[in-house]
PDB file of C-alpha atoms in Angstrom:
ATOM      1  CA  UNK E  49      -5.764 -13.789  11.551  1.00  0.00           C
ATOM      2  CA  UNK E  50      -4.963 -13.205   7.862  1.00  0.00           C
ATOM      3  CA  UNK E  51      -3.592 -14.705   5.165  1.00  0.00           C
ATOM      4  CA  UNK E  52      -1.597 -12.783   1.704  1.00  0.00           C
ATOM      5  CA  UNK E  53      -0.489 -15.362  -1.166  1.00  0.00           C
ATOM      6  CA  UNK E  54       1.087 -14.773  -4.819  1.00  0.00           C
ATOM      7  CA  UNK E  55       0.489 -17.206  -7.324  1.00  0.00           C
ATOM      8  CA  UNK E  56       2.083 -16.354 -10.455  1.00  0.00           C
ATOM      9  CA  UNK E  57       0.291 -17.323 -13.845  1.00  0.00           C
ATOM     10  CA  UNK E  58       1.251 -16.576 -17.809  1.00  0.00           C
ATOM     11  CA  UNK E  59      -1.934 -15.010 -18.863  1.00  0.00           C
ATOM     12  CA  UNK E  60      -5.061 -13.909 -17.691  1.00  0.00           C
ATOM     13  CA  UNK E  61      -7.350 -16.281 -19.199  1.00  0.00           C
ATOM     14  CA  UNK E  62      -5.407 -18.910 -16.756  1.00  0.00           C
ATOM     15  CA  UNK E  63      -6.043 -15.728 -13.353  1.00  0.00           C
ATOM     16  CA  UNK E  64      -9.745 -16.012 -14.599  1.00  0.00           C
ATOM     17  CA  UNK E  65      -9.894 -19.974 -14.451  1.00  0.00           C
ATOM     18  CA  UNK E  66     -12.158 -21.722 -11.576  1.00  0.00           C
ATOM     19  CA  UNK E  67      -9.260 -24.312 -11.154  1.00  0.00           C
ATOM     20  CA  UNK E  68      -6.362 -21.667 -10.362  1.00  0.00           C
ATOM     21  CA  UNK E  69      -8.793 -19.835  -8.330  1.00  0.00           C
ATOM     22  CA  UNK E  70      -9.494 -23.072  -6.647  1.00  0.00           C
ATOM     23  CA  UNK E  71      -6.029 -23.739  -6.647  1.00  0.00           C
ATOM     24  CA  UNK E  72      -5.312 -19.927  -4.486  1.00  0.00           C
ATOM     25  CA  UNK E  73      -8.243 -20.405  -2.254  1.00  0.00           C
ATOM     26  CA  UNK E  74      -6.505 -23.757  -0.969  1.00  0.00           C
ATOM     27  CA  UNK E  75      -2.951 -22.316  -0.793  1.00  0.00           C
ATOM     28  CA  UNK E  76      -4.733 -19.092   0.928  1.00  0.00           C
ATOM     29  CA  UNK E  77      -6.335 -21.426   3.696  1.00  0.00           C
ATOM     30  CA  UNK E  78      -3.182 -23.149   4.239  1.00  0.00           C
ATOM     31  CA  UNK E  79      -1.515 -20.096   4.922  1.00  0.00           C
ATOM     32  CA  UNK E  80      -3.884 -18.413   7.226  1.00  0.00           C
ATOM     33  CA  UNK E  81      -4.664 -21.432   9.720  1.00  0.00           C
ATOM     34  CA  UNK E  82      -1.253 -22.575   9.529  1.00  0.00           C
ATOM     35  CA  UNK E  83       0.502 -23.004  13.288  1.00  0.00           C
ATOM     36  CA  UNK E  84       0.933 -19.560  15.628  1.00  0.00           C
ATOM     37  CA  UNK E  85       4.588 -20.871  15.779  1.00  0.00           C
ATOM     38  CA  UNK E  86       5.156 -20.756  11.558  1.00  0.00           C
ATOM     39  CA  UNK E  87       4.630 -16.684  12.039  1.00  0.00           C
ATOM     40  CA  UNK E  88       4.621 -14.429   9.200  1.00  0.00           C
ATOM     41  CA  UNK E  89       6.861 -15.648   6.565  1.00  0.00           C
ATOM     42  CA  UNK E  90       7.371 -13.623   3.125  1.00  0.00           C
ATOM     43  CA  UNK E  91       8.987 -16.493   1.624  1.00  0.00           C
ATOM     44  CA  UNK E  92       7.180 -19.381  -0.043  1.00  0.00           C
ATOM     45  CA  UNK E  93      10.061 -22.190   0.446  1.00  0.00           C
ATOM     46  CA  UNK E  94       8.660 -23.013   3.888  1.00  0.00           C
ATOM     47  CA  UNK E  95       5.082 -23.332   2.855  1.00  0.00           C
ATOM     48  CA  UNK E  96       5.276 -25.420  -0.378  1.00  0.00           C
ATOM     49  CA  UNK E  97       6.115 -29.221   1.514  1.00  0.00           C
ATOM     50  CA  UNK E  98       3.324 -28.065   4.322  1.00  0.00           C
ATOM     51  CA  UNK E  99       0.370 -30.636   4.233  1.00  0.00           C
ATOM     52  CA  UNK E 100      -3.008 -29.186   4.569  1.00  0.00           C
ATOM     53  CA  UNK E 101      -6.043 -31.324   6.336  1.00  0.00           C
ATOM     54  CA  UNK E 102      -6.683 -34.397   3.689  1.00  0.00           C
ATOM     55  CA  UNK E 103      -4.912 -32.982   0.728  1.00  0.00           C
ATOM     56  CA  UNK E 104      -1.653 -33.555  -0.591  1.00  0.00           C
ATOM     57  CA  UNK E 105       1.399 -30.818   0.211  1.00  0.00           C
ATOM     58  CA  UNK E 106       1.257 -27.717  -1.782  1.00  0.00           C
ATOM     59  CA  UNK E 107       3.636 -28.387  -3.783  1.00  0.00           C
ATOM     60  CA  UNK E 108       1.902 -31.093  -5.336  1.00  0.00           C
ATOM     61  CA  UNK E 109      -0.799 -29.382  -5.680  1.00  0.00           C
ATOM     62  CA  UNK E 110       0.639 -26.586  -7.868  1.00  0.00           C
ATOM     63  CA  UNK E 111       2.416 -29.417  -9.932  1.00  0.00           C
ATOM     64  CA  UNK E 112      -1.044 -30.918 -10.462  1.00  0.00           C
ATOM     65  CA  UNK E 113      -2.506 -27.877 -11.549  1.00  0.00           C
ATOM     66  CA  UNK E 114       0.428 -26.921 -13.827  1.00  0.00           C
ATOM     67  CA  UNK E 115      -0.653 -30.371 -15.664  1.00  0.00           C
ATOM     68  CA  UNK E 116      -4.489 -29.727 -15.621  1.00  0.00           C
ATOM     69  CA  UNK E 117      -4.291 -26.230 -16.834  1.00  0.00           C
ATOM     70  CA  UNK E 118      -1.397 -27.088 -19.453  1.00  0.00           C
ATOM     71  CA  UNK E 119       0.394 -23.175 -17.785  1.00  0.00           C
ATOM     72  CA  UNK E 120       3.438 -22.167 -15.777  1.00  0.00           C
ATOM     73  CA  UNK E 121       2.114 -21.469 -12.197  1.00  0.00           C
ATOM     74  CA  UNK E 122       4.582 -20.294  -9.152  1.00  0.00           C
ATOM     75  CA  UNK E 123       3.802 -19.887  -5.578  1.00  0.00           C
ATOM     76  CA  UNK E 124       5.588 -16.921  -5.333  1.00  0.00           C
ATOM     77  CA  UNK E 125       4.918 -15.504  -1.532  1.00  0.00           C
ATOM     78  CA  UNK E 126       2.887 -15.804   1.435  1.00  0.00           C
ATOM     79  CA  UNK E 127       2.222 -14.164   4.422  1.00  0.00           C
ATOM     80  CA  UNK E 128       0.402 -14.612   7.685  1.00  0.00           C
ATOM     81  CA  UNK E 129      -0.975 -11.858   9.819  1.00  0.00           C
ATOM     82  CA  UNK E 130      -1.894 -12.348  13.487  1.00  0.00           C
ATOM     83  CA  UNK E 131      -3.149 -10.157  15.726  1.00  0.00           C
ATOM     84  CA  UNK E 132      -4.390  -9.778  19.161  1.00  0.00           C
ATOM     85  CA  UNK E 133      -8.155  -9.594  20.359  1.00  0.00           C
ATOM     86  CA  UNK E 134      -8.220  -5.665  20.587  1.00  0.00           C
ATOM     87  CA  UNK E 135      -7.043  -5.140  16.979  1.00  0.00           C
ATOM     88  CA  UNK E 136      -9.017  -5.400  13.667  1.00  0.00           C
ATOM     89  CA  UNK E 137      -7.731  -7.104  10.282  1.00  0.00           C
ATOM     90  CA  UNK E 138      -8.801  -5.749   7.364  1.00  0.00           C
ATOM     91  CA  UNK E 139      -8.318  -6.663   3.578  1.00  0.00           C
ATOM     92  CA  UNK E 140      -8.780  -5.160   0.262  1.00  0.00           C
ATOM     93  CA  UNK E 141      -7.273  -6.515  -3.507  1.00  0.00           C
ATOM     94  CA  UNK E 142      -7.632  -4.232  -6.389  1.00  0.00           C
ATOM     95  CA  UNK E 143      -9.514  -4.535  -8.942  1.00  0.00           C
ATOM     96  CA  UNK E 144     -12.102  -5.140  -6.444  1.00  0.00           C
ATOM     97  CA  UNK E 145     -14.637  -8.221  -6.016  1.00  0.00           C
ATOM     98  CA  UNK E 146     -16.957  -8.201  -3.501  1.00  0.00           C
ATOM     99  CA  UNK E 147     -18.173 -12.246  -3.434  1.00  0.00           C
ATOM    100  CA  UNK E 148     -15.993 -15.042  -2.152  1.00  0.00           C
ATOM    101  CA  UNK E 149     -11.775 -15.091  -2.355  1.00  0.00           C
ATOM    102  CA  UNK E 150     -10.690 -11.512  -2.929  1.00  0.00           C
ATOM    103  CA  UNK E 151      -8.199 -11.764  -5.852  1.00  0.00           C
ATOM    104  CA  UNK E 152      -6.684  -8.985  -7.728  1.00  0.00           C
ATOM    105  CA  UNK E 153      -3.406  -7.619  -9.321  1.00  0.00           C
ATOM    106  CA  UNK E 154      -2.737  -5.663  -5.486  1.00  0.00           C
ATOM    107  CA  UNK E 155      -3.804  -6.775  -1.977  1.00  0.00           C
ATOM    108  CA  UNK E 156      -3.084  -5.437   1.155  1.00  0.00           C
ATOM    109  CA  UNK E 157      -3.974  -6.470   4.805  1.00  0.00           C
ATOM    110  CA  UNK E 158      -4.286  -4.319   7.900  1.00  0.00           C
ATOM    111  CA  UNK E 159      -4.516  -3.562  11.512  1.00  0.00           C
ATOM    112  CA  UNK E 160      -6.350  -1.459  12.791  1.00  0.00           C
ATOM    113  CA  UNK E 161      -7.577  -0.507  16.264  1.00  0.00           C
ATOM    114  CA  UNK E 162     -10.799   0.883  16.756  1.00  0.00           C
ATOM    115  CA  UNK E 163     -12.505   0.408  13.157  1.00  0.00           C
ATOM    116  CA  UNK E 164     -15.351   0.825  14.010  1.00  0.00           C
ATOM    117  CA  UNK E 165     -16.641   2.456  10.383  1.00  0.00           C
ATOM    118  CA  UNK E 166     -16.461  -0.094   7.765  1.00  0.00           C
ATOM    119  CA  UNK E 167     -16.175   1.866   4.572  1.00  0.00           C
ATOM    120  CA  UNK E 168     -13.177   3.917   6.244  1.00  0.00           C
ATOM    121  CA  UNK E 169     -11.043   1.278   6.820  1.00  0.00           C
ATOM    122  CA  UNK E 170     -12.107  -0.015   3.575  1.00  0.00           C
ATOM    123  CA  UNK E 171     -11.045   3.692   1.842  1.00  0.00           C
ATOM    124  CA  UNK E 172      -7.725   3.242   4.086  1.00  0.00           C
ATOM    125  CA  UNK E 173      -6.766  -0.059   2.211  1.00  0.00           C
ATOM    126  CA  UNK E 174      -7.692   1.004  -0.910  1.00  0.00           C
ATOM    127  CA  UNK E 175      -4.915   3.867  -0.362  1.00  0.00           C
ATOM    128  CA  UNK E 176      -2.257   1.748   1.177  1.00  0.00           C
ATOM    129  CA  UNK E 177      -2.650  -0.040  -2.123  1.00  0.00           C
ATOM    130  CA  UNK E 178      -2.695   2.851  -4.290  1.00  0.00           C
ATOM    131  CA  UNK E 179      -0.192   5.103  -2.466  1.00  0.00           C
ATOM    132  CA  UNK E 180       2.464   2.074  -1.586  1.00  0.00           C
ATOM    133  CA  UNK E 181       3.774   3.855   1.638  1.00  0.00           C
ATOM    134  CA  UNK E 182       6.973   2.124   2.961  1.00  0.00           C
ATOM    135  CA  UNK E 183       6.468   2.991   6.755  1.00  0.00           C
ATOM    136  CA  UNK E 184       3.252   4.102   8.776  1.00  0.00           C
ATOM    137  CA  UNK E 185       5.038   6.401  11.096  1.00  0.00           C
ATOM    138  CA  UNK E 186       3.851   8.357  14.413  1.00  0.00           C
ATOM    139  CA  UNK E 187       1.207  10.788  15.428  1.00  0.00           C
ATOM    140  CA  UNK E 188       4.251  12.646  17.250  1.00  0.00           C
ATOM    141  CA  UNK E 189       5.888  12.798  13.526  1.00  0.00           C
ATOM    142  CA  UNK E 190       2.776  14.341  11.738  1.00  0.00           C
ATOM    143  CA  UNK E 191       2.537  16.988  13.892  1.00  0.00           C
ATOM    144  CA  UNK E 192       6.080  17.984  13.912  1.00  0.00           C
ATOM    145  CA  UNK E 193       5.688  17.961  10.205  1.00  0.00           C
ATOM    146  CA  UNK E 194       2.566  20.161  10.183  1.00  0.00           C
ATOM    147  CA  UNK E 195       4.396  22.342  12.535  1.00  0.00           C
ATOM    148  CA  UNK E 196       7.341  22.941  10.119  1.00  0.00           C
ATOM    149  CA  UNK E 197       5.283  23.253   7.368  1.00  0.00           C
ATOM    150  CA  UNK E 198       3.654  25.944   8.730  1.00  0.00           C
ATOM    151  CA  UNK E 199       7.080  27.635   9.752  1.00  0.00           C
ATOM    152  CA  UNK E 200       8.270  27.698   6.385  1.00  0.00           C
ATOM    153  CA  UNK E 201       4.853  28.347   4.764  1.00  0.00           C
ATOM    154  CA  UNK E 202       4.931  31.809   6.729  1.00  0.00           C
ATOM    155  CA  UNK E 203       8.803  32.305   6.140  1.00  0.00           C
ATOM    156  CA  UNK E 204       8.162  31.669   2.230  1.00  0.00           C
ATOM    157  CA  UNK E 205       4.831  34.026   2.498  1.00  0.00           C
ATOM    158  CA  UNK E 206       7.380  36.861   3.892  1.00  0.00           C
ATOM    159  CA  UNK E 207       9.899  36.675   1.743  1.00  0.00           C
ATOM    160  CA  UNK E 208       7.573  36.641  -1.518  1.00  0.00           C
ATOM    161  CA  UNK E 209       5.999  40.764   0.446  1.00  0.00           C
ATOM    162  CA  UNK E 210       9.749  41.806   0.677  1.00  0.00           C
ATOM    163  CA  UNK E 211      10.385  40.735  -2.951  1.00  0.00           C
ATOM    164  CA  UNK E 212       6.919  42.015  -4.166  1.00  0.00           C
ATOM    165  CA  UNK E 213       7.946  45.214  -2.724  1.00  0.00           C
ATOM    166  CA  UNK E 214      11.819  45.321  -3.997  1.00  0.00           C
ATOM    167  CA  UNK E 215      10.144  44.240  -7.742  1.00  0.00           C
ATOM    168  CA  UNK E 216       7.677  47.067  -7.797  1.00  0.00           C
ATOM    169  CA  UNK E 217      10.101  50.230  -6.630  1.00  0.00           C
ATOM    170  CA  UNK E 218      12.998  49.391  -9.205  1.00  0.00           C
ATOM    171  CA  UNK E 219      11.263  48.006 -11.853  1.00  0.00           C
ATOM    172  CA  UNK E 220      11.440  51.469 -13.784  1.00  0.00           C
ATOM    173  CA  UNK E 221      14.951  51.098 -14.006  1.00  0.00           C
ATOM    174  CA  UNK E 222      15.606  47.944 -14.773  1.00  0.00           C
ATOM    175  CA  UNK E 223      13.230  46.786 -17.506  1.00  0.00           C
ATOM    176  CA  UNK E 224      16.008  45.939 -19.634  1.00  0.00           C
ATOM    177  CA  UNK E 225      16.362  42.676 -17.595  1.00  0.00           C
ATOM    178  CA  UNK E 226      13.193  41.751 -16.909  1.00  0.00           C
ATOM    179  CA  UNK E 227      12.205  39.610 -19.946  1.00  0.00           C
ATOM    180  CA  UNK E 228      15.101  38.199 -19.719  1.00  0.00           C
ATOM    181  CA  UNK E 229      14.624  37.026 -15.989  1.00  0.00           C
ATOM    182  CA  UNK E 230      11.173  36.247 -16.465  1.00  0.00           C
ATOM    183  CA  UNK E 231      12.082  33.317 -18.758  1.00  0.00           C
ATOM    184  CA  UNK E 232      13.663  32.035 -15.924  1.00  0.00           C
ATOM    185  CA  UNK E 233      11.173  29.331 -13.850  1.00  0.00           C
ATOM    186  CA  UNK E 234      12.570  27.057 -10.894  1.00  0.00           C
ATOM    187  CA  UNK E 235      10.744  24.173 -10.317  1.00  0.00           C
ATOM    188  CA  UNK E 236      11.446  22.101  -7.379  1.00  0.00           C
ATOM    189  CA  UNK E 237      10.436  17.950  -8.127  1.00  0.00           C
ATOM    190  CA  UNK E 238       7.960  17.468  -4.681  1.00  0.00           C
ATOM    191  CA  UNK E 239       9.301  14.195  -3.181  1.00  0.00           C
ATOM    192  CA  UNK E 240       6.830  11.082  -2.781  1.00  0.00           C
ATOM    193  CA  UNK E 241       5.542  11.115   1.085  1.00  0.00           C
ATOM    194  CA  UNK E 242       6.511   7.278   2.009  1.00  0.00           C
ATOM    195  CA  UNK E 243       5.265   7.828   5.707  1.00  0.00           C
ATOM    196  CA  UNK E 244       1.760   6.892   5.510  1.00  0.00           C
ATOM    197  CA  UNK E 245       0.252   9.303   8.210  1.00  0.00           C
ATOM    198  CA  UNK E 246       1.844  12.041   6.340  1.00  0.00           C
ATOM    199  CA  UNK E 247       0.538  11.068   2.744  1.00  0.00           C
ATOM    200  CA  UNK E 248      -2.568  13.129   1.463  1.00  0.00           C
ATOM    201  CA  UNK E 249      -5.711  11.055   2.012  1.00  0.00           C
ATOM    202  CA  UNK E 250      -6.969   9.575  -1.161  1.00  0.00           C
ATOM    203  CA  UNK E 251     -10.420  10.238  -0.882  1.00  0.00           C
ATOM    204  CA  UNK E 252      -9.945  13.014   0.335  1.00  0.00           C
ATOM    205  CA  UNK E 253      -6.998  15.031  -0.325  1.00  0.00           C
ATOM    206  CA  UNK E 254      -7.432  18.270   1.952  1.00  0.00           C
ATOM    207  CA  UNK E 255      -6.662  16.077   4.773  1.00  0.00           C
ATOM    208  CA  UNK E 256      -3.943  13.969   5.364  1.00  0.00           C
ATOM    209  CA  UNK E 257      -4.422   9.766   6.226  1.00  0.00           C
ATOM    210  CA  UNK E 258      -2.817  11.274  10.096  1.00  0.00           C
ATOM    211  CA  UNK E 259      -5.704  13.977  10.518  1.00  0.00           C
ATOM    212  CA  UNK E 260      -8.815  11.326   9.213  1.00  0.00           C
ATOM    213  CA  UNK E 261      -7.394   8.672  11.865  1.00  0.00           C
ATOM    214  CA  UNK E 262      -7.475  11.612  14.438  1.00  0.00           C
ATOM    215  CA  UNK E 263     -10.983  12.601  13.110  1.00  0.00           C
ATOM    216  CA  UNK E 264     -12.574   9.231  13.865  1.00  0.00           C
ATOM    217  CA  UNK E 265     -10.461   7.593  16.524  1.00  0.00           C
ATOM    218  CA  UNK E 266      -8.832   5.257  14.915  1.00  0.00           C
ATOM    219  CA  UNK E 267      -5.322   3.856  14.466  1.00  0.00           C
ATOM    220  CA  UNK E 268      -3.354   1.605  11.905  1.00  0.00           C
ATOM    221  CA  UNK E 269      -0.970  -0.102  13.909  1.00  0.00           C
ATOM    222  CA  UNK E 270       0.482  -2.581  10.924  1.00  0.00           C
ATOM    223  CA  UNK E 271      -0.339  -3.437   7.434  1.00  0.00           C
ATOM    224  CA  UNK E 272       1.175  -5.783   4.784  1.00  0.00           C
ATOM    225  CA  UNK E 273       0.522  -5.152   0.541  1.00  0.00           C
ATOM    226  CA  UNK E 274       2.040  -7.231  -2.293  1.00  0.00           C
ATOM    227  CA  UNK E 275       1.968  -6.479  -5.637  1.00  0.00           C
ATOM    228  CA  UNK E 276       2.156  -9.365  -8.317  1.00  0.00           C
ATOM    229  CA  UNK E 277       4.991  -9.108  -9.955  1.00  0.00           C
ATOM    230  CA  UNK E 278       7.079  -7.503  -7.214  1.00  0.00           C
ATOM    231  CA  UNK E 279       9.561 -10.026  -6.528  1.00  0.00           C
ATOM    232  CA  UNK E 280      10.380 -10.737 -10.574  1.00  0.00           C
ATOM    233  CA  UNK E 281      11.092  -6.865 -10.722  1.00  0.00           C
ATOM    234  CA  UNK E 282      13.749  -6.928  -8.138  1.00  0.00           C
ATOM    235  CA  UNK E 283      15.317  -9.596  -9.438  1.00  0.00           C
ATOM    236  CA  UNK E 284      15.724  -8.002 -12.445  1.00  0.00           C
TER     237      UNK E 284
END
């Protein structure tokens, strides 16, 4: 199991202090060995009256450390992750730190099944992070994609001979035009790829995230990533 938790402070001096990072590691804990029947929950309410093992309920806790700190601090979110036996969690915050709580400005956690090479699956959360894909999507999908891609790839590849052709047998008598019509550029805006097994691999980008799972027999079955900061921006 896994545990995700925002804890919104004013300044980074106060993200940097041992006592707020005390103060997340206790809230974190809470979260992740919190009853199977409490589930995943995205919304702080329910968490901040829980009572952890001989400490008082969170939201005391934050209250205390608003007063020892002498700084705002909200529990904004948290979120548990369970899995069964066969799958593999998996977590990564950005910027990195290798030692003790991982904290940063973006954290993600995922399942995987078979991860059975480490610095993959670490490479994979690092681009869930930095890619932000909204859905994960299906083998089945990708290769309908790569299919179609291909289709129109070849139909584009024909159509660019016939006009090469056209171009070069009237271009004597029509030269008048031409710097006029060469002024002329159409440029389409490519749209973000939201479906993760479709988005081009950030470590690698020949390859798409679909193709390296394929490559070493592996799967990503769910993930979860927060941002800090995300639910403020909504509301506003």
């Amino acid at each position: 199991m896994g545990g995700l938790v925002e804890v919104n402070c004013e300044t980074d001096f106060v993200a940097k202090n041992e006592d707020f990072r005390e103060l997340v590691n206790t809230i974190t804990k809470e979260v992740t060995l919190s009853s199977p029947d409490q589930g995943t929950n995205t919304n702080s309410k329910n968490w901040r009256n829980s009572k952890p093992k001989k400490v008082k309920a969170l939201a005391d806790l934050v209250a205390l450390s608003v007063g020892k700190i002498g700084e705002n601090i909200q529990l904004a979110r948290a979120v548990k992750i369970s899995s069964p036996p066969e799958l593999q969690l998996r977590g990564y915050v950005h910027p990195p730190n290798e030692k003790g709580l991982l904290v940063g400005k973006y954290a993600t956690v995922v399942a995987f099944k078979n991860a059975n090479d480490e610095q993959l699956t670490k490479q994979l959360c690092a681009h869930i992070i930095g890619m932000n894909p909204t859905e994960i999507g299906t083998f089945e999908e990708l290769e309908d994609a790569t299919s179609s891609e291909q289709s129109e790839a070849e139909i584009s590849s024909s159509k660019q001979s016939e006009t090469a052709i056209s171009s070069s047998s009237s271009s004597s008598s029509e030269d008048g035009d031409s710097s006029e019509e060469s002024d002329v550029e159409i440029i389409e805006e490519e749209e973000k790829e939201e479906m993760l097994l479709r988005q081009k691999f950030l470590a690698d980008s020949d390859v798409t995230v679909g193709q390296i799972l394929k490559e070493n027999d592996m799967d990503i079955i769910d993930f979860v990533r927060l941002e800090c900061g995300e639910t403020q921006k909504e509301v506003q």
